PDB file of C-alpha atoms in Angstrom:
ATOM      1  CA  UNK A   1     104.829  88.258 118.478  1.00 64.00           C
ATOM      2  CA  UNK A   2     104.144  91.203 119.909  1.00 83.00           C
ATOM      3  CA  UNK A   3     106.950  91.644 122.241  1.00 89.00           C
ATOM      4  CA  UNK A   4     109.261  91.604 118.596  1.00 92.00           C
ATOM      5  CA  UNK A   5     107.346  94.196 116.978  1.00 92.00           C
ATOM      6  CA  UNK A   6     107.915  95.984 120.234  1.00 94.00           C
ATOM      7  CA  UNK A   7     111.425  95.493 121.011  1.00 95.00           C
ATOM      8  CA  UNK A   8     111.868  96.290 117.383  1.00 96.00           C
ATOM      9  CA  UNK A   9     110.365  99.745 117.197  1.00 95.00           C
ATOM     10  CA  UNK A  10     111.624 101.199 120.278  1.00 96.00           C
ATOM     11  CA  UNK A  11     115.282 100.002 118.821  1.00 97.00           C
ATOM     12  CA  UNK A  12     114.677 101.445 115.581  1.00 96.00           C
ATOM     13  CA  UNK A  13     114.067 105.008 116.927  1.00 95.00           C
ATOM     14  CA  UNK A  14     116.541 104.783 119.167  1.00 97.00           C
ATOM     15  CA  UNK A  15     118.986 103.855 116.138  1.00 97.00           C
ATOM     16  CA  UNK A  16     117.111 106.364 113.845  1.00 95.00           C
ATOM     17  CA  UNK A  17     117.996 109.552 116.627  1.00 92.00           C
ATOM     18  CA  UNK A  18     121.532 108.166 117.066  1.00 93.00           C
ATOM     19  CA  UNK A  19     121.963 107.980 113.562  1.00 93.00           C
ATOM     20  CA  UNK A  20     120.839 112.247 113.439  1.00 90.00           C
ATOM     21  CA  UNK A  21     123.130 112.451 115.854  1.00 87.00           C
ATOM     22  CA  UNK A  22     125.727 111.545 114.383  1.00 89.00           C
ATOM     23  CA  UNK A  23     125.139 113.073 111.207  1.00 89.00           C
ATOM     24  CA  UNK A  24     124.625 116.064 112.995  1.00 85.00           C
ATOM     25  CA  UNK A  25     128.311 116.090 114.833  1.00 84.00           C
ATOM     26  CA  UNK A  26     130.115 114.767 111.490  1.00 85.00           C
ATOM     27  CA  UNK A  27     128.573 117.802 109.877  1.00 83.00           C
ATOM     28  CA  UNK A  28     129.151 120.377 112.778  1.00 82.00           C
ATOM     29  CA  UNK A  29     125.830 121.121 112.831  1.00 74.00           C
ATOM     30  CA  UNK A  30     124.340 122.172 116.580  1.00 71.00           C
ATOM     31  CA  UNK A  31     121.766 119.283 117.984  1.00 64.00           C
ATOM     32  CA  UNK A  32     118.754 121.615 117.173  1.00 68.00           C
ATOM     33  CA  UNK A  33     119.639 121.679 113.210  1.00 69.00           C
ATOM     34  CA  UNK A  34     119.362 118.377 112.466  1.00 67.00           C
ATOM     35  CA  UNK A  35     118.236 117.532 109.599  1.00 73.00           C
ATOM     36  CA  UNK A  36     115.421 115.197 110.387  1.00 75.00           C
ATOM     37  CA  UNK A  37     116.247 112.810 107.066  1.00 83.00           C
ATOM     38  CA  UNK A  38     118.986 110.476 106.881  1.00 91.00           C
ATOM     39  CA  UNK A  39     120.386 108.618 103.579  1.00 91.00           C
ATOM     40  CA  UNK A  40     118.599 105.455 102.763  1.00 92.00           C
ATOM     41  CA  UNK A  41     121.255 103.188 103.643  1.00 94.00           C
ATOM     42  CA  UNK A  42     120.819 104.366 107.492  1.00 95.00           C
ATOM     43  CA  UNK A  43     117.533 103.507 107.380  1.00 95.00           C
ATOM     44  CA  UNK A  44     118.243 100.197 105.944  1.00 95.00           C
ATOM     45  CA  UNK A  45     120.793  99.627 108.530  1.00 96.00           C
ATOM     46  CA  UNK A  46     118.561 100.865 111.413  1.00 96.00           C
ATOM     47  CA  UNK A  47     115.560  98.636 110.366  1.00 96.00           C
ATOM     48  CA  UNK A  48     117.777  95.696 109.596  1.00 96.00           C
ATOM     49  CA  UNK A  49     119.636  95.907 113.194  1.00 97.00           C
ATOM     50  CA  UNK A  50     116.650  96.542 115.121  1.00 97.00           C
ATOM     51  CA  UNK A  51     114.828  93.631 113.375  1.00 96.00           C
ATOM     52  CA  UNK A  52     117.861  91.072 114.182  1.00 96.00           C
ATOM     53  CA  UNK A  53     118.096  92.387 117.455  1.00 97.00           C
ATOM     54  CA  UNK A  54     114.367  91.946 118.310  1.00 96.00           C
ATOM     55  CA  UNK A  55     114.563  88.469 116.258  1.00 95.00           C
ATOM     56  CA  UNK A  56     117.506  86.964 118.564  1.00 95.00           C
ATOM     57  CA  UNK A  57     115.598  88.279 121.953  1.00 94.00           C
ATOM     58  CA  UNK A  58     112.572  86.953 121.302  1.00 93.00           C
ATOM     59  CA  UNK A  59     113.143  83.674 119.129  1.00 93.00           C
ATOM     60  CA  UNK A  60     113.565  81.036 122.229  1.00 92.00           C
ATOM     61  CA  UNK A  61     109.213  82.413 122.621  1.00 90.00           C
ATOM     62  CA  UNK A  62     108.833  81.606 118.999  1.00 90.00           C
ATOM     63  CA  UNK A  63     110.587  78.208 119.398  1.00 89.00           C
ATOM     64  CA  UNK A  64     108.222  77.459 122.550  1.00 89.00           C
ATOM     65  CA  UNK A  65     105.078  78.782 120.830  1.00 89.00           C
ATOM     66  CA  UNK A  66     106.188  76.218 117.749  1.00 87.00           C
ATOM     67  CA  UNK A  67     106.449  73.708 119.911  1.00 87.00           C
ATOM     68  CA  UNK A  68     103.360  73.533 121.966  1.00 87.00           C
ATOM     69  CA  UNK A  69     101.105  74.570 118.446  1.00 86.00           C
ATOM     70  CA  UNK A  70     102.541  71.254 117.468  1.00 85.00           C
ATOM     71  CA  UNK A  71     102.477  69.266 120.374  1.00 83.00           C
ATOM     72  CA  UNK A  72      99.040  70.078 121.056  1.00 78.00           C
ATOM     73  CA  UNK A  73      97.224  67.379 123.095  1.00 74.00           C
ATOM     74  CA  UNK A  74      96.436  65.195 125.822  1.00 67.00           C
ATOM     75  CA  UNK A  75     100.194  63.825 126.376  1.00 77.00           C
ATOM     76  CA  UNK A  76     101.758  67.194 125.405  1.00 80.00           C
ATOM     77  CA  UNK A  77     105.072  67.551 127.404  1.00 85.00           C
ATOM     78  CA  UNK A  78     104.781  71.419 126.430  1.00 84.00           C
ATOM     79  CA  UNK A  79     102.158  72.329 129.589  1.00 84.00           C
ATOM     80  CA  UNK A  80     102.802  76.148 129.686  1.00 86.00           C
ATOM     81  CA  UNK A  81     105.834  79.023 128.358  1.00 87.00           C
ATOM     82  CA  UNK A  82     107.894  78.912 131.527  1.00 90.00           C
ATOM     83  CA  UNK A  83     107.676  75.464 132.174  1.00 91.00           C
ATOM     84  CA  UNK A  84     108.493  74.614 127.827  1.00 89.00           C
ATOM     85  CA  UNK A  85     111.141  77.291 127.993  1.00 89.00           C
ATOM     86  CA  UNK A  86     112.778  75.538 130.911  1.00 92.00           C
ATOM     87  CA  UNK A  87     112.338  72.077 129.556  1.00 91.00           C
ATOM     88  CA  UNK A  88     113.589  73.062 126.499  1.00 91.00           C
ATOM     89  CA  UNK A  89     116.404  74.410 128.115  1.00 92.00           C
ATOM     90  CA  UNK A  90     117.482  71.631 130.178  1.00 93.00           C
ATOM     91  CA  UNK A  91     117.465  69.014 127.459  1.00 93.00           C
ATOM     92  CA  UNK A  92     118.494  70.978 124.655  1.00 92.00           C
ATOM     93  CA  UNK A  93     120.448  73.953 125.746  1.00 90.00           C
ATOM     94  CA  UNK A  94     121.048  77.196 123.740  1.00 89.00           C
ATOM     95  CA  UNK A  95     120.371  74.872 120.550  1.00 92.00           C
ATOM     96  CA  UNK A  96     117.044  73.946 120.752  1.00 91.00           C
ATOM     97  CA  UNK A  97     116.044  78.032 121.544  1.00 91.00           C
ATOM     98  CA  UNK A  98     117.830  78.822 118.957  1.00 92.00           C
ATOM     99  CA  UNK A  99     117.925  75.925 116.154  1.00 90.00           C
ATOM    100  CA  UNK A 100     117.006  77.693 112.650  1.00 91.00           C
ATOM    101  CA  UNK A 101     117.698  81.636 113.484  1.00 93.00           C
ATOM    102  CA  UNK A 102     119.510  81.544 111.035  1.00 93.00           C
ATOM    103  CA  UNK A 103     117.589  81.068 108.369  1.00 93.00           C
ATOM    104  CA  UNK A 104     114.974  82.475 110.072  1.00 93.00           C
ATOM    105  CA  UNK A 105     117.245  86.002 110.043  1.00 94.00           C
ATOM    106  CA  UNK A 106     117.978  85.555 106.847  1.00 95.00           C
ATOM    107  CA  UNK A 107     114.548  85.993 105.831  1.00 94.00           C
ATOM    108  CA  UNK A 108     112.912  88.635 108.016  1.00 94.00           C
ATOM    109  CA  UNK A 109     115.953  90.956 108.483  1.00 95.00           C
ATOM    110  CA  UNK A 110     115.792  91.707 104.829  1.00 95.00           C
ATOM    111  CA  UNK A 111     112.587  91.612 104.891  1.00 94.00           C
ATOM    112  CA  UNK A 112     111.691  94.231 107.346  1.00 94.00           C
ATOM    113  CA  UNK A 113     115.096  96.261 106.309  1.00 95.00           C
ATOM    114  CA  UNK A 114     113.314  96.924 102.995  1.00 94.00           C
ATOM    115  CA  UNK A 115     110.151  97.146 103.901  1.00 94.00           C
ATOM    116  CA  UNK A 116     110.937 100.517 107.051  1.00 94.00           C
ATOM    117  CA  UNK A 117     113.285 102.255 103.786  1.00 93.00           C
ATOM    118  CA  UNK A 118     110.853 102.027 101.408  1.00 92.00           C
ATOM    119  CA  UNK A 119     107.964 103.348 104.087  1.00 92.00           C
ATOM    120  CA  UNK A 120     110.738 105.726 105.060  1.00 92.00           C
ATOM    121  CA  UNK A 121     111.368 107.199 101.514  1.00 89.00           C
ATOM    122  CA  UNK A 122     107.786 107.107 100.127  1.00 89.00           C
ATOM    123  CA  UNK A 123     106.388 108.858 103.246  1.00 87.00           C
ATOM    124  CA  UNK A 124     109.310 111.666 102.616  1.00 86.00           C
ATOM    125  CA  UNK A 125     108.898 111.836  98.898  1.00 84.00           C
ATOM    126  CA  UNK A 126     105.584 110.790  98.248  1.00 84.00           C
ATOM    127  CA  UNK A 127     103.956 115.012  99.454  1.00 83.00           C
ATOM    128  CA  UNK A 128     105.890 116.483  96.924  1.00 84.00           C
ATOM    129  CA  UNK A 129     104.944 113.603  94.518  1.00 80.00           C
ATOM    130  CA  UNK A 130     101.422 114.425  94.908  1.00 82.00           C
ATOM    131  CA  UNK A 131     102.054 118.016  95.219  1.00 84.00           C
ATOM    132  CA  UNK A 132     103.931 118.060  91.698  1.00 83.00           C
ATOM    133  CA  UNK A 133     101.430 115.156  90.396  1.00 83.00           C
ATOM    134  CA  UNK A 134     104.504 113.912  88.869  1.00 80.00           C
ATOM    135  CA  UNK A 135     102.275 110.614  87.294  1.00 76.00           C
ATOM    136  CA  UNK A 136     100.415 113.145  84.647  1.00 82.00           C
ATOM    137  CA  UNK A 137     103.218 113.317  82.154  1.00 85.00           C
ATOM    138  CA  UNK A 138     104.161 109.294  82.607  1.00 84.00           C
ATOM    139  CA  UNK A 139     100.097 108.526  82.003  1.00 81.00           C
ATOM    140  CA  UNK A 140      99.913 110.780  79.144  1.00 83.00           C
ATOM    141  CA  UNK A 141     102.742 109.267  77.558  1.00 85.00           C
ATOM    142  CA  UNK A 142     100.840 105.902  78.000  1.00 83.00           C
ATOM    143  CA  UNK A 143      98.203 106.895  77.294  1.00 84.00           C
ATOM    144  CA  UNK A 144      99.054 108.611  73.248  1.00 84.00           C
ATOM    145  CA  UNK A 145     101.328 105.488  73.079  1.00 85.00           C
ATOM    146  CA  UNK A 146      98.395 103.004  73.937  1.00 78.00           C
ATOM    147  CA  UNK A 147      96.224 104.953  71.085  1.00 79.00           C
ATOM    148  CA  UNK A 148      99.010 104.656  68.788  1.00 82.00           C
ATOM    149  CA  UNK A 149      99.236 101.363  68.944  1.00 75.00           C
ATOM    150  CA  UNK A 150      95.376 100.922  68.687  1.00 73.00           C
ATOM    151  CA  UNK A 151      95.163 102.685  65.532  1.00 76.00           C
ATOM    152  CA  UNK A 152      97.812 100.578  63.779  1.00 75.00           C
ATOM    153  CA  UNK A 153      96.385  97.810  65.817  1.00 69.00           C
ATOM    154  CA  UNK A 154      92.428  98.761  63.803  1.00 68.00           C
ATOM    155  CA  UNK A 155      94.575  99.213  60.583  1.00 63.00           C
ATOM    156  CA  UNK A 156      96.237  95.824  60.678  1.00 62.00           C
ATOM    157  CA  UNK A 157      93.525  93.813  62.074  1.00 63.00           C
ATOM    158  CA  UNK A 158      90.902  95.640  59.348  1.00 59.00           C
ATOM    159  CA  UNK A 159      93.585  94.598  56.779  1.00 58.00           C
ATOM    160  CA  UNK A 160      93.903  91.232  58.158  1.00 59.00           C
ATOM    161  CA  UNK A 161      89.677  90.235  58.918  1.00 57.00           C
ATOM    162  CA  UNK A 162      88.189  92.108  56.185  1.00 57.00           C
ATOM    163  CA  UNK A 163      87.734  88.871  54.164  1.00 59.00           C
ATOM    164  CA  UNK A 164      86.018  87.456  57.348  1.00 56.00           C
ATOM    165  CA  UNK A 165      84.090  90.758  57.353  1.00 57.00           C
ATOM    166  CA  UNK A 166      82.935  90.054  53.913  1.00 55.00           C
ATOM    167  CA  UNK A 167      81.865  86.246  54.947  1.00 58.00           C
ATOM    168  CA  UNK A 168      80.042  87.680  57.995  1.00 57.00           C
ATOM    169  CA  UNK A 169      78.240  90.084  56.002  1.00 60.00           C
ATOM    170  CA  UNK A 170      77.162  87.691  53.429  1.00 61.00           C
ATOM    171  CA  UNK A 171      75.996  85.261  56.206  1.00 59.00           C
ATOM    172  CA  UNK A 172      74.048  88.005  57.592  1.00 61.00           C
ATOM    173  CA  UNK A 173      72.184  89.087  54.539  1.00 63.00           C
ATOM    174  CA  UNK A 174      71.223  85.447  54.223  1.00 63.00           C
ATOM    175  CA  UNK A 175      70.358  84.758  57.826  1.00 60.00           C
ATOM    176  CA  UNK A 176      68.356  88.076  57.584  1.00 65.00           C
ATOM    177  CA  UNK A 177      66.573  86.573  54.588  1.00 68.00           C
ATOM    178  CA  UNK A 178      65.719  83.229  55.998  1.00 65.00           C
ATOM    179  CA  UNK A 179      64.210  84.598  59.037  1.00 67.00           C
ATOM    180  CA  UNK A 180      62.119  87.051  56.864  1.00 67.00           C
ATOM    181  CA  UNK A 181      61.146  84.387  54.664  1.00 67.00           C
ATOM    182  CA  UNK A 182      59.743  82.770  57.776  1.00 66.00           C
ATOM    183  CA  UNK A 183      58.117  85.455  59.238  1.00 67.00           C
ATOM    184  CA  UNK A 184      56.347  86.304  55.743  1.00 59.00           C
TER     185      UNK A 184
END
């Protein structure tokens, strides 16, 4: 929900700065040269923590929200989130808030780890990308490779349907000659 996404963000900034921090001090560098980068695997360690984090406050919400969705209905025991939270609670302790983070973890920590590095990297990389148009010598390369292959491609095929080229033809002519016949 919302309050994830939330928790989330303000964590991973938080982790991002200490991270410059600390990079900053291990290289003896004063506060105000930081270098505003760090290496990829601090990103994926600052997106992956602040997504677990946010995941294990706010999961006990998710478990409610899951709960009433389902229960939905005129005998619902699931009335409202304080009173489902506490119900929950009482009857099921820290295991019913918290049955299936695990797997649940397992799939959005990675997830979202990936996800912040890869936004991370592209939005460092991808100026000078465009500034260098990097792509042009890739998609030419593709490009005189695709029309190599699509002149051997003619040659062969040529080669292979010119007997079906001579049928056609010959079918034509006649075709051409019925229909003038008719016309006549």
């Amino acid at each position: 929900g919302l309050s994830e996404g939330a928790i989330q963000f303000f964590l991973y900034e938080k982790f991002k700065v200490a991270m410059r921090t600390a990079n900053a001090k291990a290289a003896d560098l004063p506060l105000n040269e930081q270098k505003e980068e760090l290496a990829t695997w601090q990103y994926l360690l600052a997106s992956g923590a602040s997504k677990g984090i946010a995941s294990i406050a706010t999961y006990p919400h998710e478990v409610v929200r899951t709960r009433m969705r389902e229960s939905a209905g005129a005998a619902s025991r699931y009335i409202s989130m304080p009173q489902s939270l506490r119900l929950i609670a009482m009857e099921e302790g820290k295991r019913g808030l918290y049955g299936g983070l695990g797997p649940h973890l397992l799939r959005v920590v990675p997830n979202t780890a990936i996800m912040f590095m890869s936004f991370e990297v592209l939005s460092r990389r991808l100026p000078s990308m465009i500034e260098n148009r990097v792509w042009e010598a890739p998609v030419q390369n593709l490009e005189r490779s695709w029309l190599s292959f699509q002149e051997k491609l003619t040659v062969e095929s040529a080669m292979m349907t010119a007997p079906l080229a001579f049928i056609h033809q010959g079918l034509s002519a006649t075709h051409d000659r019925i229909i003038a016949a008719f016309v006549a």
